[in-house]
Short mmCIF file of C-alpha atoms and ligand atoms in Angstrom, two decimals:
data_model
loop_
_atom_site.label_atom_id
_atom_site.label_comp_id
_atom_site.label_asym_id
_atom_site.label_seq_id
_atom_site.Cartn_x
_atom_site.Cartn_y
_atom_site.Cartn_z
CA UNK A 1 0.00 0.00 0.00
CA UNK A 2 1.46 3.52 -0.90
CA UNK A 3 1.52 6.50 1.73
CA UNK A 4 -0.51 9.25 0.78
CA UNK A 5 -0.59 12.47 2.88
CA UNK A 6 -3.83 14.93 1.89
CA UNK A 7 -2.47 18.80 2.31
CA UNK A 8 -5.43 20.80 1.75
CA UNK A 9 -5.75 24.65 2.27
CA UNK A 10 -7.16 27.94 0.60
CA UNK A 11 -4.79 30.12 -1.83
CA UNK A 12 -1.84 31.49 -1.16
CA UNK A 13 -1.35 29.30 2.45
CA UNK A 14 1.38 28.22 1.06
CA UNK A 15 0.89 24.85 0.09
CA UNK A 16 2.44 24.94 -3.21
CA UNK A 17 5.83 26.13 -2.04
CA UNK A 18 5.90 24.72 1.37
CA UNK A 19 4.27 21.75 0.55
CA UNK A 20 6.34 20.86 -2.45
CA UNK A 21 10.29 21.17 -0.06
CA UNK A 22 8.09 18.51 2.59
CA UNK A 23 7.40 16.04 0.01
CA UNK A 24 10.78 16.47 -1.38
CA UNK A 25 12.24 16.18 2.09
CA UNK A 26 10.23 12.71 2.63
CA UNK A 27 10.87 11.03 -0.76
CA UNK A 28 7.62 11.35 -2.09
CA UNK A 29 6.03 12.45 -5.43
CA UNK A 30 4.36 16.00 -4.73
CA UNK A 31 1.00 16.32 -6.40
CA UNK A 32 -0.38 20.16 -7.12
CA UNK A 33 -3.98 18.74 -8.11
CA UNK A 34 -4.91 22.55 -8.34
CA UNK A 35 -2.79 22.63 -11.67
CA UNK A 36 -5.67 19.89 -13.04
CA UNK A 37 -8.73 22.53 -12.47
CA UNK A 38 -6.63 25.31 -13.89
CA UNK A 39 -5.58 23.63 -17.03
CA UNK A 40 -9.58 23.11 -17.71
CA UNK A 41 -10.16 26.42 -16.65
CA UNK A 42 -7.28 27.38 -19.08
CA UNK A 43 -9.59 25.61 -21.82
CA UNK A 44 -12.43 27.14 -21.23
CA UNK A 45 -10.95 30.43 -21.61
CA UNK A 46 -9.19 29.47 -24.92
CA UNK A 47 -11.81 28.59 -26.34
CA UNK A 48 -14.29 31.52 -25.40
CA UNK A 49 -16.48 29.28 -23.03
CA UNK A 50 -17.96 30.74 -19.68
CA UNK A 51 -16.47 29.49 -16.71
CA UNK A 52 -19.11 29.62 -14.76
CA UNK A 53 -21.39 27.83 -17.92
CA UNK A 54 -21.91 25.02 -15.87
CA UNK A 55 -23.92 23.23 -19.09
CA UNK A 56 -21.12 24.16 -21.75
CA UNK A 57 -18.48 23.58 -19.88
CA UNK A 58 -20.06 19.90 -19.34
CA UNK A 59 -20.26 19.54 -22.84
CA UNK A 60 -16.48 20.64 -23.81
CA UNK A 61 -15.00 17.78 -21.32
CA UNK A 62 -14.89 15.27 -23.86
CA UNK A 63 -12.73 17.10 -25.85
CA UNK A 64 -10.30 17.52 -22.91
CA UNK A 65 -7.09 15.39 -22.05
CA UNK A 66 -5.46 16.69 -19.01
CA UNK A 67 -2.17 14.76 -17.64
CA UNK A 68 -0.05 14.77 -15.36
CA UNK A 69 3.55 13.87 -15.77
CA UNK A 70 6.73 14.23 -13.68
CA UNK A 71 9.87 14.99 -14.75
CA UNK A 72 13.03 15.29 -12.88
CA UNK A 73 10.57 15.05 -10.07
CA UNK A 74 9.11 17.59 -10.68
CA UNK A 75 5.16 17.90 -11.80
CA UNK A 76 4.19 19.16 -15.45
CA UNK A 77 0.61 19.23 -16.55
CA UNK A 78 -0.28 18.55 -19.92
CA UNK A 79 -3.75 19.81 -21.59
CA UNK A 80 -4.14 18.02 -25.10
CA UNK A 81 -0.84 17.24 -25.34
CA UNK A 82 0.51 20.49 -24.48
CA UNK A 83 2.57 21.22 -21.64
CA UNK A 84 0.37 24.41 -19.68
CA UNK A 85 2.60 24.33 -16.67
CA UNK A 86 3.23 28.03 -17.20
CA UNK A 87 0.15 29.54 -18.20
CA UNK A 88 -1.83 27.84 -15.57
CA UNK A 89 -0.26 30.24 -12.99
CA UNK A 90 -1.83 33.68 -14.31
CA UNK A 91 -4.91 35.50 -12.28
CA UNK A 92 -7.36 35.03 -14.63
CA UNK A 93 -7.01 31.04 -14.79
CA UNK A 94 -6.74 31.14 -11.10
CA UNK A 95 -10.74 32.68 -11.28
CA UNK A 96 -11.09 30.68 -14.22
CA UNK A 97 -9.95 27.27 -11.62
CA UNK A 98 -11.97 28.08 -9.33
CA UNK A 99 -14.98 28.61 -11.14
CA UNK A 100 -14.89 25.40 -13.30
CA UNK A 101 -13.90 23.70 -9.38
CA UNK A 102 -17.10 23.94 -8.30
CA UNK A 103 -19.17 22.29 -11.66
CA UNK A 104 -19.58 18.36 -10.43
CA UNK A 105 -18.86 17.18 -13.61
CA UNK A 106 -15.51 18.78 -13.29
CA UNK A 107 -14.80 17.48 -10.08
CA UNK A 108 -15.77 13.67 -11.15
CA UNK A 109 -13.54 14.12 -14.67
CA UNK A 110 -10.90 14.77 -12.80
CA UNK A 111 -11.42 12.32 -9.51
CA UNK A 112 -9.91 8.91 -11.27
CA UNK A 113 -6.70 10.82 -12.12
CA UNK A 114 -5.94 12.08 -8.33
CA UNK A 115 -6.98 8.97 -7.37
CA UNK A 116 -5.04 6.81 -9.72
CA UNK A 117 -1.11 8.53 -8.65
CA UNK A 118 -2.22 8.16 -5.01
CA UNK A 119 -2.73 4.27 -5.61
CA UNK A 120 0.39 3.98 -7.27
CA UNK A 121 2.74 6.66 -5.99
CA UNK A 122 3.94 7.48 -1.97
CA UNK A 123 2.33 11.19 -2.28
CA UNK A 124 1.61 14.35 -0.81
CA UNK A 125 -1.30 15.71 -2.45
CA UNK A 126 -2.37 19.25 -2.58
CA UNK A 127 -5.42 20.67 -3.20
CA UNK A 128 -9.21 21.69 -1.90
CA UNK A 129 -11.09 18.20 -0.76
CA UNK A 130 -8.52 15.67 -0.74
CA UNK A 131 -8.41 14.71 2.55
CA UNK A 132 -12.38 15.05 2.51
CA UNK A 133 -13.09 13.54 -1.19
CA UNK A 134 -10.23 12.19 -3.22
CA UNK A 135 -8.45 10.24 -0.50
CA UNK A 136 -10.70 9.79 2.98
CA UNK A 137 -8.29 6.99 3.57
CA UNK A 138 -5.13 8.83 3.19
CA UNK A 139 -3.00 8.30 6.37
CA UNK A 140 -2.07 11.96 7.28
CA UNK A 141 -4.46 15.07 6.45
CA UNK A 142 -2.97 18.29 7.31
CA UNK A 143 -4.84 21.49 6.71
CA UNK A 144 -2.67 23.97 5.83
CA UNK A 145 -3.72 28.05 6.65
CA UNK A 146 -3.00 31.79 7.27
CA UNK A 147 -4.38 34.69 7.50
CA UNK A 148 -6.33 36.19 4.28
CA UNK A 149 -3.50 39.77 4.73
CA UNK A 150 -0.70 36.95 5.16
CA UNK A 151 -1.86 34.82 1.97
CA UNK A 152 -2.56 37.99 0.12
CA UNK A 153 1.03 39.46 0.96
CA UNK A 154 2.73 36.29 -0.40
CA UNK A 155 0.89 36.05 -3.24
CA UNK A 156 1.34 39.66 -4.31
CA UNK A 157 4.85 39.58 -3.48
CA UNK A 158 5.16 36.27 -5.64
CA UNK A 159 3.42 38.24 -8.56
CA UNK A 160 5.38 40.94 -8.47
CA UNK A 161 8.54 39.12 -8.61
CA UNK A 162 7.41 37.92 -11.94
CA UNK A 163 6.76 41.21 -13.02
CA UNK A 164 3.08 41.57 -12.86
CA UNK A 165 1.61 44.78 -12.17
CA UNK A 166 -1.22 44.19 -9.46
CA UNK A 167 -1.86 45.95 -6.89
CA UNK A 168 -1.76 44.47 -3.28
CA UNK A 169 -5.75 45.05 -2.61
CA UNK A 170 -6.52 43.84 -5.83
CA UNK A 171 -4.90 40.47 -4.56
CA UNK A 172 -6.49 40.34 -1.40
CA UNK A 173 -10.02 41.00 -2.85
CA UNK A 174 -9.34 38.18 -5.30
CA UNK A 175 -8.40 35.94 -2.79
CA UNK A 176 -10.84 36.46 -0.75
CA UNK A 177 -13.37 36.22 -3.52
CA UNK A 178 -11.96 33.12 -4.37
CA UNK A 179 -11.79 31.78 -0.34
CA UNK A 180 -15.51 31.98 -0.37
CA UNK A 181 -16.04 30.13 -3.87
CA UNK A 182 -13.75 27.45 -2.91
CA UNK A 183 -15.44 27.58 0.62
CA UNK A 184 -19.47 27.62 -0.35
CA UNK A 185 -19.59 25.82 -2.85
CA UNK A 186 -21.79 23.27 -2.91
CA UNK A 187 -20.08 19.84 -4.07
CA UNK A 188 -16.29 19.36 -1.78
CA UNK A 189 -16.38 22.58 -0.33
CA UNK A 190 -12.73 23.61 1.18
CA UNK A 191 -13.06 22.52 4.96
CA UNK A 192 -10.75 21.04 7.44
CA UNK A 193 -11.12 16.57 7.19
CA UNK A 194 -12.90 15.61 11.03
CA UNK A 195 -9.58 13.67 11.81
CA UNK A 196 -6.93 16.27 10.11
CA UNK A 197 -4.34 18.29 11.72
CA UNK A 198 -4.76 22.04 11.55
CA UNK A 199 -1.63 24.30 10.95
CA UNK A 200 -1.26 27.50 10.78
CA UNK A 201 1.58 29.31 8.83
CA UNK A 202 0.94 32.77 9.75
CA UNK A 203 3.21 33.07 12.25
CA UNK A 204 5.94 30.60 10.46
CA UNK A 205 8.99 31.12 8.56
CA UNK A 206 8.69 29.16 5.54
CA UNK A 207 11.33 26.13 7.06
CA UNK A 208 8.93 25.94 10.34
CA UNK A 209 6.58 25.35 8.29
CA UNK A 210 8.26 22.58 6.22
CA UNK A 211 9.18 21.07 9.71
CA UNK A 212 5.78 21.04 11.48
CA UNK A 213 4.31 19.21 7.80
CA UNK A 214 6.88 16.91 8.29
CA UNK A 215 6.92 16.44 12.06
CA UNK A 216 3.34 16.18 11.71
CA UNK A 217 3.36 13.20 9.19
CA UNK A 218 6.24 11.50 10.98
CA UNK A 219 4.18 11.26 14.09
CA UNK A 220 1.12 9.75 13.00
CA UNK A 221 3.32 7.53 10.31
CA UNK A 222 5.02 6.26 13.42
CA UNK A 223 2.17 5.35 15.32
O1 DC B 301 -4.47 25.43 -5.49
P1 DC B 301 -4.78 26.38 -6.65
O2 DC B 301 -4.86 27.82 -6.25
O3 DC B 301 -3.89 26.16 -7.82
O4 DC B 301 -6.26 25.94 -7.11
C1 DC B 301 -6.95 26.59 -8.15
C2 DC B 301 -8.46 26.42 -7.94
O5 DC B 301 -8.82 25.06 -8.14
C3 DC B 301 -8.95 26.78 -6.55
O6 DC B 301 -9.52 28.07 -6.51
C4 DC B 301 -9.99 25.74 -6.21
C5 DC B 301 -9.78 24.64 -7.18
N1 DC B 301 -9.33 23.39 -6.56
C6 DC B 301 -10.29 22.53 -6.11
O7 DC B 301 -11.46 22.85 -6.15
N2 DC B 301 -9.94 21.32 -5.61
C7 DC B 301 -8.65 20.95 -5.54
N3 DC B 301 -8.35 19.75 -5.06
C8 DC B 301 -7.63 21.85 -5.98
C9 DC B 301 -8.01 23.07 -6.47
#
């Protein structure tokens, strides 16, 4: 049986970054299943279809390959064939993800392909619902957080390095728009799993933060 820890979170609580130096740290694959819902999100926009079209969007989905493959470790997502890794990462298919995120047929086209690495691969899985959906039986579910200013801050900070032009409140209101999307919607809303383990990153430096994930796993691995 493969090891499978469940990191969920909202945006920006550093999950990608943090999450990504833990799995590294244990020897597992790390699995950004957020990169799935913005590569459809990404095809929706190409292709001049409403994100929030929860009917056309259903229809497009058999047109849609989305894969994931890892090279040198490291995760690539492929949509059609074509290697989105990049444009994935842009504010608008962050809305776009988290609008198409909360259309069920979405979520299920997408289920078999978290669920199939975690079957096959030791994993740390990111995302919304995976210790409360795609993997109730994983062993360790952490739920990762920070304050909406503290997520906002990293993010903008993060954009800015990459030479975007936003401006800090125009980050925090999309995150928080975003927060309550992920949060209300009605199929795998982002909550904490009953038996996870809550942290808090507010307050940490990004290696305390590495160190409680993996202090955190080790302990209940060990028990
Ligand atoms: O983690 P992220 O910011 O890349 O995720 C983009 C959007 O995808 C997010 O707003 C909600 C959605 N998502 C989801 O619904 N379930 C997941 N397991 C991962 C992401």
């Amino acid at each position: 049986m493969t090891v499978n820890i469940a990191i969920d979170g909202p945006a920006g609580a550093g999950k990608s970054t943090v999450a990504r130096a833990a799995a590294k740290e244990l020897g597992y694959i790390y699995v950004d299943t957020g990169a799935l819902y913005r590569a459809v999100g990404v095809y929706a926009l190409k292709n001049g279809i409403a994100t929030r079209d929860a009917e056309n969007i259903e229809k497009m989905l058999p047109g849609v390959t989305v894969e994931l493959r890892f090279i040198d470790g490291e995760q690539q997502v492929f949509l059609n064939g074509e290697n989105v890794s990049g444009e994935i990462r842009t504010p608008e298919a962050s809305m776009a993800a988290s609008d198409v995120s909360a259309i069920p047929a979405v979520r299920s086209f997408l289920f078999d392909l978290q669920r199939d690495i975690a079957r096959k691969n030791n994993c740390l899985m990111d995302g919304r619902d995976i210790g409360t959906v795609v993997l109730p039986d994983a062993q360790v579910k952490i739920f990762l957080t920070a304050s909406p200013e503290i997520r906002a801050k990293r993010r903008y900070d993060e954009l800015i390095a990459k030479g975007s032009a936003v401006s800090f409140d125009e980050v925090l209101e999309d995150l928080k728009k975003r927060d309550y999307n992920d949060s209300h919607r009605e199929i795998a809303p982002l909550k904490p799993a009953e038996n996870g383990v809550i942290i808090d990153t507010s307050y940490l430096t990004f290696e305390e933060s590495v160190s409680k994930i993996i202090e955190t796993a080790k302990e209940i691995l060990d028990e």
